Coordinates of C-alpha atoms in Angstrom, one line a residue:
X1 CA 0.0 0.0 0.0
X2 CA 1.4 3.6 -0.8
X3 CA 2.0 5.3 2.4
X4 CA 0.8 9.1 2.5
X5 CA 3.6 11.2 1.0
X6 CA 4.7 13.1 4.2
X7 CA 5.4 10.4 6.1
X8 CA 9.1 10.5 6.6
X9 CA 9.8 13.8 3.9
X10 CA 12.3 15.7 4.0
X11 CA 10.8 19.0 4.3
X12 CA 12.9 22.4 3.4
X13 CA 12.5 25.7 5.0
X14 CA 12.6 28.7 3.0
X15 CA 12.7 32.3 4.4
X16 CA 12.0 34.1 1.5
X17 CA 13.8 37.5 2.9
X18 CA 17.4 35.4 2.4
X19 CA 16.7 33.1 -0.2
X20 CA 17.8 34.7 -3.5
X21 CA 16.8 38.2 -4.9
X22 CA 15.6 38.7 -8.4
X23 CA 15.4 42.4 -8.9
X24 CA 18.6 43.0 -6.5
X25 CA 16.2 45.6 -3.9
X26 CA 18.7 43.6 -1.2
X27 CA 14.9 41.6 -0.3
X28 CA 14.5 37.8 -1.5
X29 CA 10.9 37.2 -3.6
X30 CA 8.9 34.4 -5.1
X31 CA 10.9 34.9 -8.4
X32 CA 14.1 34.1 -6.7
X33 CA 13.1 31.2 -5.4
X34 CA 11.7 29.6 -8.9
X35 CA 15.0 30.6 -10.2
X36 CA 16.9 28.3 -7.4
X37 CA 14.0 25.8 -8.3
X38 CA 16.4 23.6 -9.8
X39 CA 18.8 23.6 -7.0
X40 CA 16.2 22.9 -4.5
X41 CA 15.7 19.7 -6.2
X42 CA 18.2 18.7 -6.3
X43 CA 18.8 18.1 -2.4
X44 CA 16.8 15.1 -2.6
X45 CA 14.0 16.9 -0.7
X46 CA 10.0 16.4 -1.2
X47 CA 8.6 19.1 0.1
X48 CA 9.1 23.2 0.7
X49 CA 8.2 25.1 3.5
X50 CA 8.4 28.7 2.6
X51 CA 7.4 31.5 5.3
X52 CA 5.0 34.4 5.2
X53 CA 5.3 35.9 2.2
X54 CA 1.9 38.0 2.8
X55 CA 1.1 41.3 2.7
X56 CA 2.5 42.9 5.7
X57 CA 4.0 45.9 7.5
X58 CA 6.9 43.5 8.8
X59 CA 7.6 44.7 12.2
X60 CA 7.5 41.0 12.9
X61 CA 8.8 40.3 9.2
X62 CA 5.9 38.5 7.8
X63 CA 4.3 36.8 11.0
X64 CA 2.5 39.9 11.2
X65 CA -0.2 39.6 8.4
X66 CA -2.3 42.5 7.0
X67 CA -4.2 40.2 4.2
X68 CA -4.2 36.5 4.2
X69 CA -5.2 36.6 0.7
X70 CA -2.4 38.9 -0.6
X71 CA 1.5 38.9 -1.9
X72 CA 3.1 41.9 -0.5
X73 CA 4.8 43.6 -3.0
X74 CA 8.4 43.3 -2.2
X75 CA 7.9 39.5 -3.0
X76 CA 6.1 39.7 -6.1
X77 CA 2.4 39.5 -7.3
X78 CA -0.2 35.7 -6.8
X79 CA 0.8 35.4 -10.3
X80 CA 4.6 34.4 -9.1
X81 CA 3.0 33.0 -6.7
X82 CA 1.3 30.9 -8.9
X83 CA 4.5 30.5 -11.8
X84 CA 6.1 29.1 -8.0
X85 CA 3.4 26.6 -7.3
X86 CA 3.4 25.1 -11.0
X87 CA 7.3 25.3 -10.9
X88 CA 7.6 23.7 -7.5
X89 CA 5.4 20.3 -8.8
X90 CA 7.0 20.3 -12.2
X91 CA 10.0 19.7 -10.4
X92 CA 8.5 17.2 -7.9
X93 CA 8.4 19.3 -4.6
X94 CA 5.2 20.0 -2.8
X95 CA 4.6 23.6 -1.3
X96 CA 3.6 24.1 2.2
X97 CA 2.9 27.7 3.5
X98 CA 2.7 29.3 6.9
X99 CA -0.3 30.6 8.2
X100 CA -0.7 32.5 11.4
X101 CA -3.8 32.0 13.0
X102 CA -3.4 33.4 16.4
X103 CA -2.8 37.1 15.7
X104 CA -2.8 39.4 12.9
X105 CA -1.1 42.5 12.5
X106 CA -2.5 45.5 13.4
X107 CA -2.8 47.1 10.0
X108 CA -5.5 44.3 9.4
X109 CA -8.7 46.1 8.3
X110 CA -10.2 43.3 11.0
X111 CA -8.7 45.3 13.7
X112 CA -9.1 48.4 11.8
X113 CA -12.8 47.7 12.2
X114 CA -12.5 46.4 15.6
X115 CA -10.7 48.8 17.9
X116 CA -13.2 51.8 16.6
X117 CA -15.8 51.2 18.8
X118 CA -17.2 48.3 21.8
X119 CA -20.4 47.6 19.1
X120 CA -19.1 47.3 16.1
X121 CA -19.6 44.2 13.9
X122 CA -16.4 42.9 14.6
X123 CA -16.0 44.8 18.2
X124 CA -15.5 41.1 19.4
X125 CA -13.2 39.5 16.8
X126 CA -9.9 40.4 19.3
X127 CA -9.5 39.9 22.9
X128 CA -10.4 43.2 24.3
X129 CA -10.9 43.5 27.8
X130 CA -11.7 46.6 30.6
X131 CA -8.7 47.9 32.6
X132 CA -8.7 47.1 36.5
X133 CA -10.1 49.3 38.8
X134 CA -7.2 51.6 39.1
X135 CA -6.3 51.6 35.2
X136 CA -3.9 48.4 35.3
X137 CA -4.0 45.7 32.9
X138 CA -6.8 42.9 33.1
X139 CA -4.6 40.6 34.4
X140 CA -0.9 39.5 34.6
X141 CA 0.2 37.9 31.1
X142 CA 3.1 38.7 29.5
X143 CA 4.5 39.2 25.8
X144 CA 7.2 35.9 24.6
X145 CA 9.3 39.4 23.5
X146 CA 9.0 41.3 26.9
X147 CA 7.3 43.2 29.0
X148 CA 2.9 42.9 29.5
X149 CA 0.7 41.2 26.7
X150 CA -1.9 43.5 27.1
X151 CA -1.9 47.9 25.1
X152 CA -4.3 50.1 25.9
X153 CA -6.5 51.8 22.9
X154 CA -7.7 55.2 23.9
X155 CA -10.3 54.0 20.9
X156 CA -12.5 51.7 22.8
X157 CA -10.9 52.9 26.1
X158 CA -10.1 49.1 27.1
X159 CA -6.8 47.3 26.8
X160 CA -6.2 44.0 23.5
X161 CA -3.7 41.3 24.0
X162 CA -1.1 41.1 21.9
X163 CA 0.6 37.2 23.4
X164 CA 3.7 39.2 20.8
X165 CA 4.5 42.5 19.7
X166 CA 2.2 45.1 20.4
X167 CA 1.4 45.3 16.5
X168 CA -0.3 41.5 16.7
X169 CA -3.4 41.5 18.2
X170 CA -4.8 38.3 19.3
X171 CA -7.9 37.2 17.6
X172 CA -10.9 36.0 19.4
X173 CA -11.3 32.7 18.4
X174 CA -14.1 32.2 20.9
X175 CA -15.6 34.1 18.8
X176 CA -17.4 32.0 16.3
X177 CA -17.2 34.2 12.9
X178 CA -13.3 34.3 13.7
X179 CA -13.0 30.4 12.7
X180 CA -15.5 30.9 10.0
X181 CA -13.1 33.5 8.7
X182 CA -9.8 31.8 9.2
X183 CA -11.6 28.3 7.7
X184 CA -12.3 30.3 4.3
X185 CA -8.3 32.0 4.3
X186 CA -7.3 28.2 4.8
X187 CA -9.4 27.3 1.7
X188 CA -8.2 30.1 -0.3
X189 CA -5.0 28.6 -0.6
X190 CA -5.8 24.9 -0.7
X191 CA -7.5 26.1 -4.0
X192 CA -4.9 27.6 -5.3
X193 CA -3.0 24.5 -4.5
X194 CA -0.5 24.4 -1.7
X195 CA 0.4 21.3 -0.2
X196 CA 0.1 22.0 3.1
X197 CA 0.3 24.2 6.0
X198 CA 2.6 24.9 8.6
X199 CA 0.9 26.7 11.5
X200 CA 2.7 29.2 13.6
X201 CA 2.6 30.1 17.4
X202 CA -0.7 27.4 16.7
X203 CA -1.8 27.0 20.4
X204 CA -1.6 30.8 21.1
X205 CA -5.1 30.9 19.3
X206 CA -7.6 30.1 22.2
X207 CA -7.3 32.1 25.2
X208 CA -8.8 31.4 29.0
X209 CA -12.2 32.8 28.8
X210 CA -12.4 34.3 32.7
X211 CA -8.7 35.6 32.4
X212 CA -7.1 33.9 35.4
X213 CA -3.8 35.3 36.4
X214 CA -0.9 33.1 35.2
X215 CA 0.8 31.2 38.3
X216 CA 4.2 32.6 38.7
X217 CA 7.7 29.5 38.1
X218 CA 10.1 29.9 40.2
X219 CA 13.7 31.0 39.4
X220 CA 15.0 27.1 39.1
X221 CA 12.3 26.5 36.5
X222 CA 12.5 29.3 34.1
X223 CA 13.7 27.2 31.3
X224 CA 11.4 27.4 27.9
X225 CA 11.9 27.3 24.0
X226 CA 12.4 29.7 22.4
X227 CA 12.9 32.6 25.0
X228 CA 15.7 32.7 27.5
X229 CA 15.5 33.1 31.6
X230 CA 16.2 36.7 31.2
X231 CA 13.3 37.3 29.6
X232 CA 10.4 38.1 32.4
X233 CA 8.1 35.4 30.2
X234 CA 10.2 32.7 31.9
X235 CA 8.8 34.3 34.9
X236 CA 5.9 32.5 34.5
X237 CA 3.6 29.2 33.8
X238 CA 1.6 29.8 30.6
X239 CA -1.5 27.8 31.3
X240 CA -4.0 30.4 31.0
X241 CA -3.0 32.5 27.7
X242 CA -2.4 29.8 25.2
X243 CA -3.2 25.9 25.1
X244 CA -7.1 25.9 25.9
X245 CA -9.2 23.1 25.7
X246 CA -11.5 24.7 23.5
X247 CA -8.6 24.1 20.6
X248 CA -9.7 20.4 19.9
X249 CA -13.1 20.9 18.1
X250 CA -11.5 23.8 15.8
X251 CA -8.5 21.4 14.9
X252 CA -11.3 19.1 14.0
X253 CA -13.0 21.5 12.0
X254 CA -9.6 22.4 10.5
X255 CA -8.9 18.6 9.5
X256 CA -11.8 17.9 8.2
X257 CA -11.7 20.9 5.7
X258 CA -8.2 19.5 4.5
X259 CA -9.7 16.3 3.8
X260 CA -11.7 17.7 1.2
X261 CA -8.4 17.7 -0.5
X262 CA -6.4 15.1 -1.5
X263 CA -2.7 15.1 -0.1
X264 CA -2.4 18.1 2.0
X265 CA -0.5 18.1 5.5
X266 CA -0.4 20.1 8.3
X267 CA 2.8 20.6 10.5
X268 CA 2.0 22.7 13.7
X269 CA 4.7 24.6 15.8
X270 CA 3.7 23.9 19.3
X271 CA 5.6 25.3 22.4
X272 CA 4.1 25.0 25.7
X273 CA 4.5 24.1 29.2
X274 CA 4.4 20.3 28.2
X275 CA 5.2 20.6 24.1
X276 CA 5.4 16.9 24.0
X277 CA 1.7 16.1 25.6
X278 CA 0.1 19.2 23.7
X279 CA 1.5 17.5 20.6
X280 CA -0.2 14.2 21.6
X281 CA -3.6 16.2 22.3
X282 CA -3.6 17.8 19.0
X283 CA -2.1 15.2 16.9
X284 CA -3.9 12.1 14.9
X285 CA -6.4 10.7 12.8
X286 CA -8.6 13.3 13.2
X287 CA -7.0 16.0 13.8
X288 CA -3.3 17.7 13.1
X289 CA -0.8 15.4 10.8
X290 CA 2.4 16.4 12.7
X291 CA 3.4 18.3 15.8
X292 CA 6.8 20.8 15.3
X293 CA 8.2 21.5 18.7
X294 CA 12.1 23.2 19.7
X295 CA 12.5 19.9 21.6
X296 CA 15.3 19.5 19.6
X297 CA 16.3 23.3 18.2
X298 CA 17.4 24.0 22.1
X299 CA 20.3 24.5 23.6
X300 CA 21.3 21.0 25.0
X301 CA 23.4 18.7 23.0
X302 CA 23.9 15.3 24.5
X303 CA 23.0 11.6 23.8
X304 CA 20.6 11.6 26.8
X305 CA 19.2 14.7 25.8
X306 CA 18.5 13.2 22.2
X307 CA 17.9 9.8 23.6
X308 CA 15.1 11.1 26.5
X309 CA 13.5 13.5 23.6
X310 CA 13.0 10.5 21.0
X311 CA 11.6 8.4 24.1
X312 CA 9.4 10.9 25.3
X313 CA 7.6 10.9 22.3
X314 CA 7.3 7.7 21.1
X315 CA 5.7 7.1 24.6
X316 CA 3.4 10.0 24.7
X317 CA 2.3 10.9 21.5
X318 CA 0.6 7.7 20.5
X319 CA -1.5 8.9 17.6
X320 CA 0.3 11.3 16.3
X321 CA 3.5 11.8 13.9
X322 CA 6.8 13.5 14.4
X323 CA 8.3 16.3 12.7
X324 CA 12.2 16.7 13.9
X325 CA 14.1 19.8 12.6
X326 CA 17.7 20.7 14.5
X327 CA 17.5 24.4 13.0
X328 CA 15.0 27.1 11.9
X329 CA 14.6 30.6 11.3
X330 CA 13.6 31.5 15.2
X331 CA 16.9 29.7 16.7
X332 CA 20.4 29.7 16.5
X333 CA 22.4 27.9 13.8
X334 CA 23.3 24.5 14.8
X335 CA 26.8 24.9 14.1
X336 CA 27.2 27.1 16.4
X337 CA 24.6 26.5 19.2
X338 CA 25.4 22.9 19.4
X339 CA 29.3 22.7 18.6
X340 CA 30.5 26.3 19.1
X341 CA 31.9 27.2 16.0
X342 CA 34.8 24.3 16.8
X343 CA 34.1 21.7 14.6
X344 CA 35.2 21.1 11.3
X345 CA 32.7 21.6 8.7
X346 CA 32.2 17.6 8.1
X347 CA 30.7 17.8 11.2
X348 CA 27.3 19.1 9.9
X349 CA 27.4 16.1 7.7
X350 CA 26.6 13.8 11.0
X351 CA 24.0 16.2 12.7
X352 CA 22.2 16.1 9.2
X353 CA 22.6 12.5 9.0
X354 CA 21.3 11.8 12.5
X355 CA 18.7 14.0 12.3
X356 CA 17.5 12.3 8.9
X357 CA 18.2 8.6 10.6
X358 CA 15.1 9.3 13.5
X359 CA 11.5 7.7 13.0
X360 CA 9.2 11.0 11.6
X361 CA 9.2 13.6 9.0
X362 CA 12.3 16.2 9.0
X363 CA 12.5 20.1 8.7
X364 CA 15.7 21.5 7.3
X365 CA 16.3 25.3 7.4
X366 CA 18.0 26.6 4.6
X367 CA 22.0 26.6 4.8
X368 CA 21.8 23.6 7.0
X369 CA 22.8 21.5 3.9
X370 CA 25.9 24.0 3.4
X371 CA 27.2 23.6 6.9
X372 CA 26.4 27.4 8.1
X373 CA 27.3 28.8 11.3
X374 CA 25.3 31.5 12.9
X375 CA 26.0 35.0 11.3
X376 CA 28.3 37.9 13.1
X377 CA 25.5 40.7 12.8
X378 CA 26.2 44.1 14.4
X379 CA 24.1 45.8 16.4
X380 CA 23.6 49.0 14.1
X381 CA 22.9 46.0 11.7
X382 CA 20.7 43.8 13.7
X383 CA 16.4 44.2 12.1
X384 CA 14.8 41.7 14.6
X385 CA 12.9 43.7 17.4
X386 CA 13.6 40.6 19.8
X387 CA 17.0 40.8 19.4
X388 CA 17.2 44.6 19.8
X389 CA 14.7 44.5 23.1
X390 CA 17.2 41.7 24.6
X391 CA 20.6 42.8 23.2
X392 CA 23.2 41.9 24.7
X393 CA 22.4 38.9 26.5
X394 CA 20.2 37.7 23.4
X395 CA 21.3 38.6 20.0
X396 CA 18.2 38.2 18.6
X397 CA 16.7 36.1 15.4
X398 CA 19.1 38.0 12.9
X399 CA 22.0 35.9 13.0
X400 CA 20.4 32.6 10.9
X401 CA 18.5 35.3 8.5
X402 CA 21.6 36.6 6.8
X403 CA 21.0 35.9 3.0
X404 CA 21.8 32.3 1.4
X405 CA 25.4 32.8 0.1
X406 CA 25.4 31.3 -3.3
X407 CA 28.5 32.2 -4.9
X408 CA 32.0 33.2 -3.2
X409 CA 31.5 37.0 -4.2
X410 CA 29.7 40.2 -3.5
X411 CA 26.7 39.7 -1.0
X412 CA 27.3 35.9 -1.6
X413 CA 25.5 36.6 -5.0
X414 CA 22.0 37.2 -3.4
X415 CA 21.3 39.5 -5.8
X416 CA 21.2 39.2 -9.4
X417 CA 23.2 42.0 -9.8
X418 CA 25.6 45.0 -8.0
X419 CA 23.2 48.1 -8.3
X420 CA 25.0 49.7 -5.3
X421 CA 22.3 48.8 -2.7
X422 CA 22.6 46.2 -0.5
X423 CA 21.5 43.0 1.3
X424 CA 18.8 43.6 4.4
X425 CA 21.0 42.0 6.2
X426 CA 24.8 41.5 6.1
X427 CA 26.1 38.3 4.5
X428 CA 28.7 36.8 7.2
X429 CA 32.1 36.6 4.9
X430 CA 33.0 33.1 6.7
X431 CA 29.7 32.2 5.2
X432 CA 30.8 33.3 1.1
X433 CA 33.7 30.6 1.8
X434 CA 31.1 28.2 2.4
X435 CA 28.7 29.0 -0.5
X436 CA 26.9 26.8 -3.1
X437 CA 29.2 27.0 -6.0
X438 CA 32.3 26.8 -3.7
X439 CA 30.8 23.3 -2.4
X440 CA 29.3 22.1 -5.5
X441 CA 33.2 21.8 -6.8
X442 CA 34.2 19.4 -3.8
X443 CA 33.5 15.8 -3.8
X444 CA 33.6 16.1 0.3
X445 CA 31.6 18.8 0.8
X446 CA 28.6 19.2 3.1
X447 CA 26.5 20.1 0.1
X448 CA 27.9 17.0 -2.0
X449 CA 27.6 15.0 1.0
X450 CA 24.3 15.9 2.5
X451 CA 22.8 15.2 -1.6
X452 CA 24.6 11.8 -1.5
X453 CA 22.6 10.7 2.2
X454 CA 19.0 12.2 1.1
X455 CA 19.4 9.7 -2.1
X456 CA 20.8 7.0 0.1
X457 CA 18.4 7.4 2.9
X458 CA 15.5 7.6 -0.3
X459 CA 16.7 4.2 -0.7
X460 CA 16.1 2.8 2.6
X461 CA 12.7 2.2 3.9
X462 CA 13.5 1.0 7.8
X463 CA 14.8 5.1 7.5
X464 CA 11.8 6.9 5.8
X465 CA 9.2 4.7 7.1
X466 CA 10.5 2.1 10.0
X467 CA 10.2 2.3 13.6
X468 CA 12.4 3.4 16.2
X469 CA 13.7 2.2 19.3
X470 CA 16.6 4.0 20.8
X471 CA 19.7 2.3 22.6
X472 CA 21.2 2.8 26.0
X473 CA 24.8 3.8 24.9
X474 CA 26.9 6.1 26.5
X475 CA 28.3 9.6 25.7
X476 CA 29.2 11.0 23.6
X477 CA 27.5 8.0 20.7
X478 CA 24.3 8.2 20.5
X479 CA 22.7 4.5 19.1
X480 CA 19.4 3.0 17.8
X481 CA 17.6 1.1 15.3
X482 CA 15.0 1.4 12.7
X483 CA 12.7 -1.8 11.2
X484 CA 10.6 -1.9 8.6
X485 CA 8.7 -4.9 7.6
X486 CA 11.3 -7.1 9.3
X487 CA 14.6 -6.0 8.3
X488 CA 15.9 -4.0 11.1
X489 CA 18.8 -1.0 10.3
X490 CA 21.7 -0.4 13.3
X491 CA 22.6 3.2 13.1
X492 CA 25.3 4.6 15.5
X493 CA 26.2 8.1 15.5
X494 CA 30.0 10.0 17.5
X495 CA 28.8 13.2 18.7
X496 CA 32.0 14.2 19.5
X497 CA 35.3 15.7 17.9
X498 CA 37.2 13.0 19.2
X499 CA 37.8 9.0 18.2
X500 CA 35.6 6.9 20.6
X501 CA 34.5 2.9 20.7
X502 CA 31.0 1.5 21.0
X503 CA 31.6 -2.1 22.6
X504 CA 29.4 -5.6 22.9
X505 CA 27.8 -5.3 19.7
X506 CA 25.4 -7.6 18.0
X507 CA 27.5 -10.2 16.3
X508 CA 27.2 -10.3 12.4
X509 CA 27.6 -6.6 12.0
X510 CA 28.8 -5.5 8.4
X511 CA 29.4 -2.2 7.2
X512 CA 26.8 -0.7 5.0
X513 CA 27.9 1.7 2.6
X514 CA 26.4 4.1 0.0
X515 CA 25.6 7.6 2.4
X516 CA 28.9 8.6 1.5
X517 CA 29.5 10.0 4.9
X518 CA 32.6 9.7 7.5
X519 CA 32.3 5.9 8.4
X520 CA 33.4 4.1 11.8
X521 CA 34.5 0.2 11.2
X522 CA 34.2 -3.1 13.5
X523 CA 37.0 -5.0 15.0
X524 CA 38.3 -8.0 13.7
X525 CA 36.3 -9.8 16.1
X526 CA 32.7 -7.6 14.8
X527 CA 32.1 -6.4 18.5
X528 CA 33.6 -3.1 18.7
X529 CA 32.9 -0.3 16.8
X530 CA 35.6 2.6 16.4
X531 CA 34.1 6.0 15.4
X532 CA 36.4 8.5 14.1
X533 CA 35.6 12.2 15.0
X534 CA 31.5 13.1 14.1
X535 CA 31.7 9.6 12.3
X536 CA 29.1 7.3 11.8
X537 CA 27.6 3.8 11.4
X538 CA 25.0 2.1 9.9
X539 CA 24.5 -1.8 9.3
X540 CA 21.6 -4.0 9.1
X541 CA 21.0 -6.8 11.9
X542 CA 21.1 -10.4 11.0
X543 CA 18.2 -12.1 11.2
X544 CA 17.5 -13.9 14.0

């Protein structure tokens, strides 16, 4: 039986911004990307995942949408979005958009409409709520980018919530015509074809309906994704502004409008208290494909860390699928948050290897297949209000948004050609030594290398489609195995920059070959494995 087509894809991530530049205004578009089409696949990839490209004022650079049904201008016109969708399938990949159903910015004519008076018809389509007594804020909730979630409009003379910059307002989804309208934006674009749908900041949409107070953490338990313990939204448990109950009929309602279509997917970005248990409430049959969580794009790198995150869901998360992804537009570069920069470039060969070896579908953020490390970006230089609110302690989101260097020249080759202006960000000069036509030259490149394993893991069911079970070895390799339909693949991975052995071994070992990657080798005896530096190991077990 043909298994549904997102079931072990490799998905890639495209922030339009950095991607490539056809008319050289320093901003990537739609056109560039269609020109790179050819590129794209050739990674061996099935799908894209390209963000908000939407009309928008960008003070959150596209996650704050002013029409769900328009291209802003400095990415093109629906017609290259169209020319993109028809180029994309000609060349095999599938299109999956973001859409960002919690908030919209506040240059929607929605909000327009709503903030001008308390009866209006769509006085009720944000969360709008009376000041306190003595003119405070309705209750304690803060912003994931600092300081209180809720502004005051002199307008309606009562105070919205904005869960992240002041210019997104939260939508009411308790408000009935709010789904209504978000269901028909959905359809809009599953009719003019996309794929599928990654959903931002997805269980920010419901809201607690009395407005309790969040409880505050204390200091040894302000740990989250995505923000850091500086940030006063550590400060607190989130169980009241995001994550309501009332989310599960609307995901319903949501699934069962993508099942009119044939084919289409859905990839939510969760981040909760308990990411892991929100992705086994929302996930399954019925309701979201896949759960996207930062389970993985955080800070700790480790074999237990790895190890306990692969357990936790395969225990939890029963109906449900997973989507992995090591890097992403809202994180550091891998490179450099896990490894610091030391590592030789090969080493981006085994994070991408491991990553693509675990049970579940796989986000890859653009430049991960070049090796990148995060971008030196200035302060004068930096764009990303996060990173200017929290500077110096957090850099912000600017440093894996620096354009996609493609050539070893001027602004990597970004834009199609030197008109004197420049990128919108600067292009990191360690990264122009690691561009595309620099790596497509060198048979040992990450590019080369990470094109050979997406064909070689293409050719390996127990990795697209098997299951997992994960191996109690110690640091620094991190072990397990994948089966499918009784042939069971041993994969062993050497986190580390130095050679290491992995001892008592299933006898009958052999080597399998083909992934092109640094390989580790048995003993004479078969029992012990040496791994060189970042090396790895794959073999299938012998049937019983």
């Amino acid at each position: 039986m043909q298994h549904e087509w997102w079931r072990g894809a490799v998905i890639y991530q495209v922030y339009p911004r950095s991607f490539a530049d056809s008319n050289s205004d320093g901003i990537g578009d739609l056109r560039g990307i269609i020109g790179k089409m050819p590129y794209l696949a050739s990674l061996g990839v099935q799908a894209l995942w390209i963000s908000p490209f939407f009309k928008s004022p960008m003070r959150d650079f596209g996650y704050d949408i002013a029409d769900y049904r328009a291209i802003d201008p400095m990415f093109g016109s629906m017609d290259d979005f169209d020319a993109l969708i028809e180029s994309a399938h000609g060349h095999g990949l599938r299109i999956i958009i973001d859409q960002v159903f919690s908030h919209t910015s506040i240059e929607h004519e929605w909000f327009a409409q709503s903030r001008q008076s308390q009866d209006n018809a769509k006085s009720d389509w944000y969360v709008w709520a009376d000041a306190k007594p003595d003119g405070s804020a309705p209750n304690n909730w803060l912003s994931i980018f600092g300081g209180n979630a809720w502004q005051w409009d002199s307008r309606r003379k009562q105070y919205y919530l904005h869960n992240f910059l002041v210019e997104q307002p939260d939508l009411n989804f308790h408000n009935p015509a709010v789904q209504e309208a978000v269901l028909e934006n959905v359809k809009f674009w599953l009719d003019k074809g996309v794929d599928g749908f990654r959903l931002d900041a997805f269980n920010f949409c419901f809201h607690d309906r009395e407005l309790r107070d969040n409880p505050a953490k204390p200091p040894e338990a302000r740990t989250g994704r995505g923000y850091s313990p500086d940030n006063p939204y550590a400060f607190q448990y989130h169980y009241h502004n995001n994550t309501q109950p009332e989310m599960i009929p609307f995901i319903r309602r949501l699934r069962a409008l993508f099942d009119q279509y044939e084919g289409i997917t859905t990839v939510a970005e969760l981040n909760s208290e308990d990411s892991l248990a929100t992705m086994a409430e929302y996930s399954g049959p019925d309701k979201l494909h896949m759960g996207y969580s930062f389970e993985l794009a955080a800070d700790e790198f480790s074999v237990q860390h790895i190890r306990d995150t692969v357990r936790a869901f395969e225990s939890r998360v029963v109906d449900g699928y997973p989507c992995w992804s090591i890097s992403n537009h809202d994180v550091q570069r891998v490179m450099t948050r896990w490894l610091h920069d030391q590592a030789p470039p090969y080493a981006a060969n085994l994070l991408n290897a491991m990553l693509l070896s675990l049970r579940g579908s796989v986000c890859v953020y653009q430049g991960q297949e070049l090796g990148l490390p995060e971008a030196d970006v200035a302060f004068e230089d930096l764009q990303d209000p996060f990173g200017v609110a929290f500077w110096p302690a957090f850099k912000g989101r600017d440093g894996c948004r620096t354009p996609m260097p493609w050539a070893n020249t001027l602004h990597g080759d970004f834009m199609v050609s030197d008109n004197g202006s420049k990128p919108w960000l600067p292009v990191d000069p360690r990264h122009l030594q690691l561009s595309v036509d620099t790596q497509e030259h060198h048979a040992d490149s990450v590019l080369v290398g990470f094109r050979r394993f997406t064909a070689w893991r293409a050719s390996r069911p127990e990795l697209t489609l098997g299951s997992i079970t994960m191996l109690d070895t110690a640091e620094p390799v991190l072990a397990f195995t994948r089966t499918h339909e009784g042939s069971t693949l041993f994969c062993a991975f050497n986190l580390s920059g130095t050679t290491t052995t992995l001892s008592d071994l299933p006898k009958g070992l052999s080597p399998l070959d083909g992934h092109g990657l640094t390989a580790g080798a048995l003993t004479d005896d078969g029992l012990t494995l040496e791994l060189p530096a970042y090396g790895l190991f794959y073999s299938l077990l012998p049937e019983p």
